[in-house]
Each structure stands twice: as C-alpha cells, then as structure tokens.
CSV table of C-alpha atoms in Angstrom, one decimal:
chain,number,residue,atom,x,y,z
A,63,MET,CA,6.0,-8.6,19.3
A,64,PRO,CA,3.5,-7.4,16.7
A,65,ARG,CA,4.8,-6.9,12.8
A,66,LEU,CA,3.3,-3.5,12.1
A,67,PHE,CA,2.9,-1.1,9.2
A,68,VAL,CA,1.2,2.6,8.7
A,69,GLY,CA,-1.1,2.7,5.7
A,70,LEU,CA,-4.1,4.4,4.1
A,71,GLU,CA,-7.4,2.3,4.0
A,72,LEU,CA,-9.2,2.6,0.8
A,73,SER,CA,-12.9,3.3,0.1
A,74,PRO,CA,-15.3,0.5,-0.8
A,75,ASP,CA,-15.4,1.8,-4.6
A,76,THR,CA,-11.8,2.2,-4.9
A,77,LYS,CA,-11.5,-1.8,-3.5
A,78,ARG,CA,-14.2,-2.7,-6.3
A,79,ALA,CA,-12.4,-1.0,-9.1
A,80,LEU,CA,-9.2,-2.6,-8.2
A,81,ALA,CA,-10.9,-6.1,-8.0
A,82,ARG,CA,-11.9,-5.7,-11.6
A,83,ALA,CA,-8.2,-4.6,-12.6
A,84,GLN,CA,-7.0,-7.7,-10.8
A,85,ASP,CA,-9.4,-9.7,-12.7
A,86,LYS,CA,-8.7,-8.3,-16.1
A,87,LEU,CA,-4.8,-9.0,-15.4
A,88,ALA,CA,-5.5,-12.3,-14.5
A,89,ALA,CA,-7.6,-13.0,-17.7
A,90,HIS,CA,-4.5,-11.6,-19.4
A,91,GLY,CA,-2.2,-14.3,-18.3
A,92,LEU,CA,-1.2,-13.4,-15.0
A,93,SER,CA,-3.2,-15.8,-13.1
A,94,LYS,CA,-0.1,-17.8,-11.6
A,95,LEU,CA,0.0,-15.0,-9.2
A,96,SER,CA,-1.7,-14.9,-5.8
A,97,TRP,CA,-3.9,-11.7,-6.0
A,98,VAL,CA,-4.4,-9.9,-2.8
A,99,ASP,CA,-7.9,-9.9,-1.5
A,100,PRO,CA,-9.6,-6.7,-2.7
A,101,GLU,CA,-10.8,-6.3,1.0
A,102,LYS,CA,-7.3,-6.3,2.1
A,103,LEU,CA,-6.4,-3.5,-0.3
A,104,HIS,CA,-4.3,-0.6,1.0
A,105,LEU,CA,-1.5,1.9,0.3
A,106,THR,CA,1.4,1.2,2.6
A,107,LEU,CA,3.2,4.4,3.9
A,108,LYS,CA,5.4,3.1,6.5
A,109,PHE,CA,6.6,-0.6,7.3
A,110,LEU,CA,7.6,-0.8,10.7
A,111,GLY,CA,8.5,-4.6,11.1
A,112,SER,CA,8.2,-6.1,14.8
A,113,VAL,CA,7.5,-3.5,17.4
A,114,ASP,CA,7.5,-3.9,21.1
A,115,GLU,CA,4.1,-3.8,22.2
A,116,ALA,CA,5.3,-1.4,25.3
A,117,LEU,CA,6.2,1.3,22.4
A,118,LEU,CA,2.4,1.2,21.2
A,119,PRO,CA,0.9,4.1,23.1
A,120,VAL,CA,4.0,6.5,22.1
A,121,LEU,CA,3.6,5.3,18.8
A,122,THR,CA,-0.3,5.5,18.3
A,123,GLN,CA,0.3,9.3,19.8
A,124,ASN,CA,2.9,10.3,17.8
A,125,LEU,CA,1.0,9.1,14.4
A,126,LYS,CA,-2.1,11.0,15.8
A,127,ASP,CA,0.0,14.1,15.9
A,128,ALA,CA,1.3,13.4,12.7
A,129,CYS,CA,-1.8,13.2,11.1
A,130,HIS,CA,-3.6,16.3,13.1
A,131,GLY,CA,-4.6,18.8,10.4
A,132,PHE,CA,-3.6,16.5,7.3
A,133,PRO,CA,-6.7,16.8,5.0
A,134,ALA,CA,-8.3,13.8,3.6
A,135,SER,CA,-7.2,13.3,0.0
A,136,SER,CA,-7.6,11.8,-3.3
A,137,ALA,CA,-5.7,10.5,-6.5
A,138,VAL,CA,-6.0,8.9,-9.8
A,139,LEU,CA,-4.8,5.4,-10.0
A,140,SER,CA,-4.0,4.9,-13.7
A,141,ASN,CA,-0.4,3.0,-13.7
A,142,LEU,CA,0.4,-0.7,-13.4
A,143,GLY,CA,3.8,-2.0,-13.0
A,144,CYS,CA,5.7,-4.7,-11.3
A,145,PHE,CA,9.0,-5.3,-9.0
A,146,PRO,CA,11.7,-6.0,-10.2
A,147,THR,CA,10.8,-4.3,-13.5
A,148,ARG,CA,13.0,-6.7,-15.1
A,149,GLY,CA,13.3,-10.2,-15.1
A,150,GLN,CA,11.4,-12.5,-12.6
A,151,VAL,CA,8.1,-10.9,-11.0
A,152,ARG,CA,7.4,-10.7,-7.5
A,153,VAL,CA,4.9,-7.9,-7.2
A,154,VAL,CA,2.3,-6.3,-9.4
A,155,TRP,CA,1.1,-2.9,-8.4
A,156,ALA,CA,-1.3,-0.1,-9.4
A,157,GLY,CA,0.2,3.5,-9.1
A,158,LEU,CA,-0.8,6.9,-9.0
A,159,GLU,CA,-0.8,9.5,-11.7
A,160,GLN,CA,2.4,11.5,-11.7
A,161,GLU,CA,0.6,14.7,-10.0
A,162,SER,CA,-1.2,12.7,-7.6
A,163,PRO,CA,1.3,11.5,-5.2
A,164,ARG,CA,2.7,15.1,-3.5
A,165,PRO,CA,0.2,15.1,-0.8
A,166,LEU,CA,0.9,11.6,0.3
A,167,ALA,CA,4.7,12.2,-0.2
A,168,ASP,CA,4.1,15.0,2.5
A,169,LEU,CA,2.0,12.8,4.5
A,170,ALA,CA,4.7,9.9,4.3
A,171,ALA,CA,7.4,12.6,5.4
A,172,ARG,CA,5.5,13.6,8.5
A,173,ILE,CA,5.0,10.1,9.4
A,174,ASP,CA,9.1,9.6,8.9
A,175,GLN,CA,9.5,12.5,11.2
A,176,ALA,CA,6.9,11.7,13.9
A,177,LEU,CA,8.7,8.3,14.1
A,178,MET,CA,12.4,9.1,14.5
A,179,SER,CA,12.0,9.5,18.0
A,180,LEU,CA,11.3,6.0,18.4
A,181,GLY,CA,14.4,5.1,16.5
A,182,TYR,CA,12.8,4.8,13.0
A,183,GLN,CA,15.0,5.8,10.1
A,184,LYS,CA,13.9,8.2,7.3
A,185,GLU,CA,13.1,6.0,4.1
A,186,ASP,CA,16.3,6.4,1.8
A,187,ARG,CA,14.6,5.9,-1.4
A,188,PRO,CA,12.2,8.3,-2.9
A,189,PHE,CA,8.5,7.9,-2.1
A,190,SER,CA,6.6,5.7,-4.5
A,191,PRO,CA,3.2,5.1,-3.6
A,192,HIS,CA,1.6,2.0,-4.9
A,193,ILE,CA,-1.1,-0.4,-4.1
A,194,THR,CA,0.0,-4.3,-4.2
A,195,LEU,CA,-2.4,-6.2,-6.3
A,196,ALA,CA,-0.4,-9.4,-6.5
A,197,ARG,CA,2.4,-11.4,-5.4
A,198,ALA,CA,4.3,-14.4,-6.7
A,199,ARG,CA,5.3,-17.0,-3.8
A,200,LYS,CA,8.3,-17.7,-6.1
A,201,PRO,CA,9.8,-15.2,-8.7
A,202,ILE,CA,7.8,-15.9,-12.2
A,203,ALA,CA,9.5,-15.4,-15.6
A,204,LEU,CA,6.8,-13.8,-17.5
A,205,ASP,CA,6.8,-11.1,-19.9
A,206,THR,CA,4.7,-8.9,-17.4
A,207,ARG,CA,5.4,-5.7,-19.4
A,208,SER,CA,3.2,-6.7,-22.2
A,209,ILE,CA,0.7,-8.3,-20.1
A,210,ILE,CA,0.6,-5.0,-18.0
A,211,ASP,CA,0.6,-3.1,-21.4
A,212,ALA,CA,-2.5,-5.2,-23.1
A,213,ALA,CA,-4.5,-4.8,-19.7
A,214,LYS,CA,-4.0,-1.2,-19.4
A,215,LEU,CA,-5.7,0.2,-16.2
A,216,GLU,CA,-8.5,2.4,-16.7
A,217,ALA,CA,-8.0,5.6,-14.2
A,218,ILE,CA,-9.6,4.7,-10.8
A,219,ALA,CA,-10.5,7.5,-8.5
A,220,ALA,CA,-9.0,6.7,-5.2
A,221,SER,CA,-9.7,8.7,-1.9
A,222,TRP,CA,-9.0,8.1,1.8
A,223,LYS,CA,-10.1,9.4,5.0
A,224,LEU,CA,-8.2,7.0,7.4
A,225,LEU,CA,-4.7,6.6,8.3
A,226,SER,CA,-4.3,3.2,10.0
A,227,LEU,CA,-1.6,1.4,12.0
A,228,PHE,CA,-1.9,-2.4,11.1
A,229,GLU,CA,-0.9,-5.5,12.4
A,230,SER,CA,0.3,-8.2,9.9
A,231,LYS,CA,0.4,-11.8,10.5
A,232,MET,CA,1.6,-14.5,8.4
A,233,SER,CA,-0.6,-17.3,7.8
A,234,PRO,CA,-0.6,-20.4,5.2
A,235,THR,CA,-3.1,-18.2,3.0
A,236,GLY,CA,-1.5,-15.1,3.1
A,237,SER,CA,-1.1,-12.1,5.3
A,238,GLU,CA,-3.8,-11.3,7.5
A,239,TYR,CA,-4.3,-7.7,8.8
A,240,ARG,CA,-5.8,-6.0,11.8
A,241,VAL,CA,-6.3,-2.2,12.5
A,242,ILE,CA,-4.9,-1.4,15.9
A,243,GLU,CA,-5.7,2.3,15.5
A,244,SER,CA,-7.2,4.5,12.9
A,245,PHE,CA,-6.6,8.4,12.7
A,246,GLU,CA,-8.9,10.5,10.7
A,247,LEU,CA,-7.6,12.8,8.2
A,248,SER,CA,-9.4,16.3,8.3
C-alpha cells in the first residue's frame, strides 16, 4: 500500500529562494541537519498514510472535486521555526506571514471534507502551513532559536497553481516523492 499525502507544488523561483535560505541556515550552525533537496520542497496539506490502491480512483476524484473552482494563490514566506519549539530539534521549517494562510486553511478544510467519506478524520489541531527545510535523523540539542533569529528569513513570494497527490517512499537517502496526480487550481 502506498504512503500518500496531499500537498502544493512550489514554483521553481520559490524553491530557489528557499534553497538560499537553507544555505544561510546551514552557515549559521545548523549544518548537522539533513536538508530537504530543494526540488522536493512542497507544502503538505494532509498526510494520508498507507492507502489501499483500490481507493485511488475515488480519492483522486474527491480531490479533483475539492479543487474545482478554488483559485491559484500566493503568500509570503517570512517566518522560520522548528519542531519542537523547545529542547531537541527535529524539524526546521519556513512559515507564512500571519495574513497569508487563510486561503490555504480554506483549501485544507475542503480537502478534509472531501476525504471524510473515505474514513479520514478532520485534523484536530489548527492548520499551520509550513514548508519543511531540514530534519534531524536524531533529535539535536541546539540553540536553534538564536540561530534562526540570526539567519532571519528574507520575505519570499510563494505561489502555487497545482495541488498534488504524492506518494512517499522511504529510502536510505531520505524520502522519495512521486506525483500520482495533480489538479490545477483555477
């Protein structure tokens, strides 16, 4: 059964700008992290986990319906953060300005609604859109907050026109992603 997630593909310009941010963070002391290949950068809207292949036709149709009439959008990436926010770092991410996430939250809610008929639950936690820049194979104790503050992310214009259903395969070198189907946002 393939491991799937729903996400937004980023424009080449956005990926290049985020790659520069990754380089800047690495130069400020976060070189021990595994950096996400800029070509793989995306914004996850919903992780589905292992999915029975027999469900793919209905799943893709439901996603297509959820996207119908939803406009392509843009936002500004201007925040850096990490998970967890205290203690040992596992993930470093780029986030959107406070005003930017509303259209994405609406799209995420549409996706949640469209997938409920397939047994997927609505997310319990508030929608917090972000793009993972780096991961730690093991939690790392770093003064990440001061590094992130020192590296300051310059505002990056981000835009997306495609919502995609991705397959994620784990390999010794990290995750490999394959687009199963994409849906154009109008």
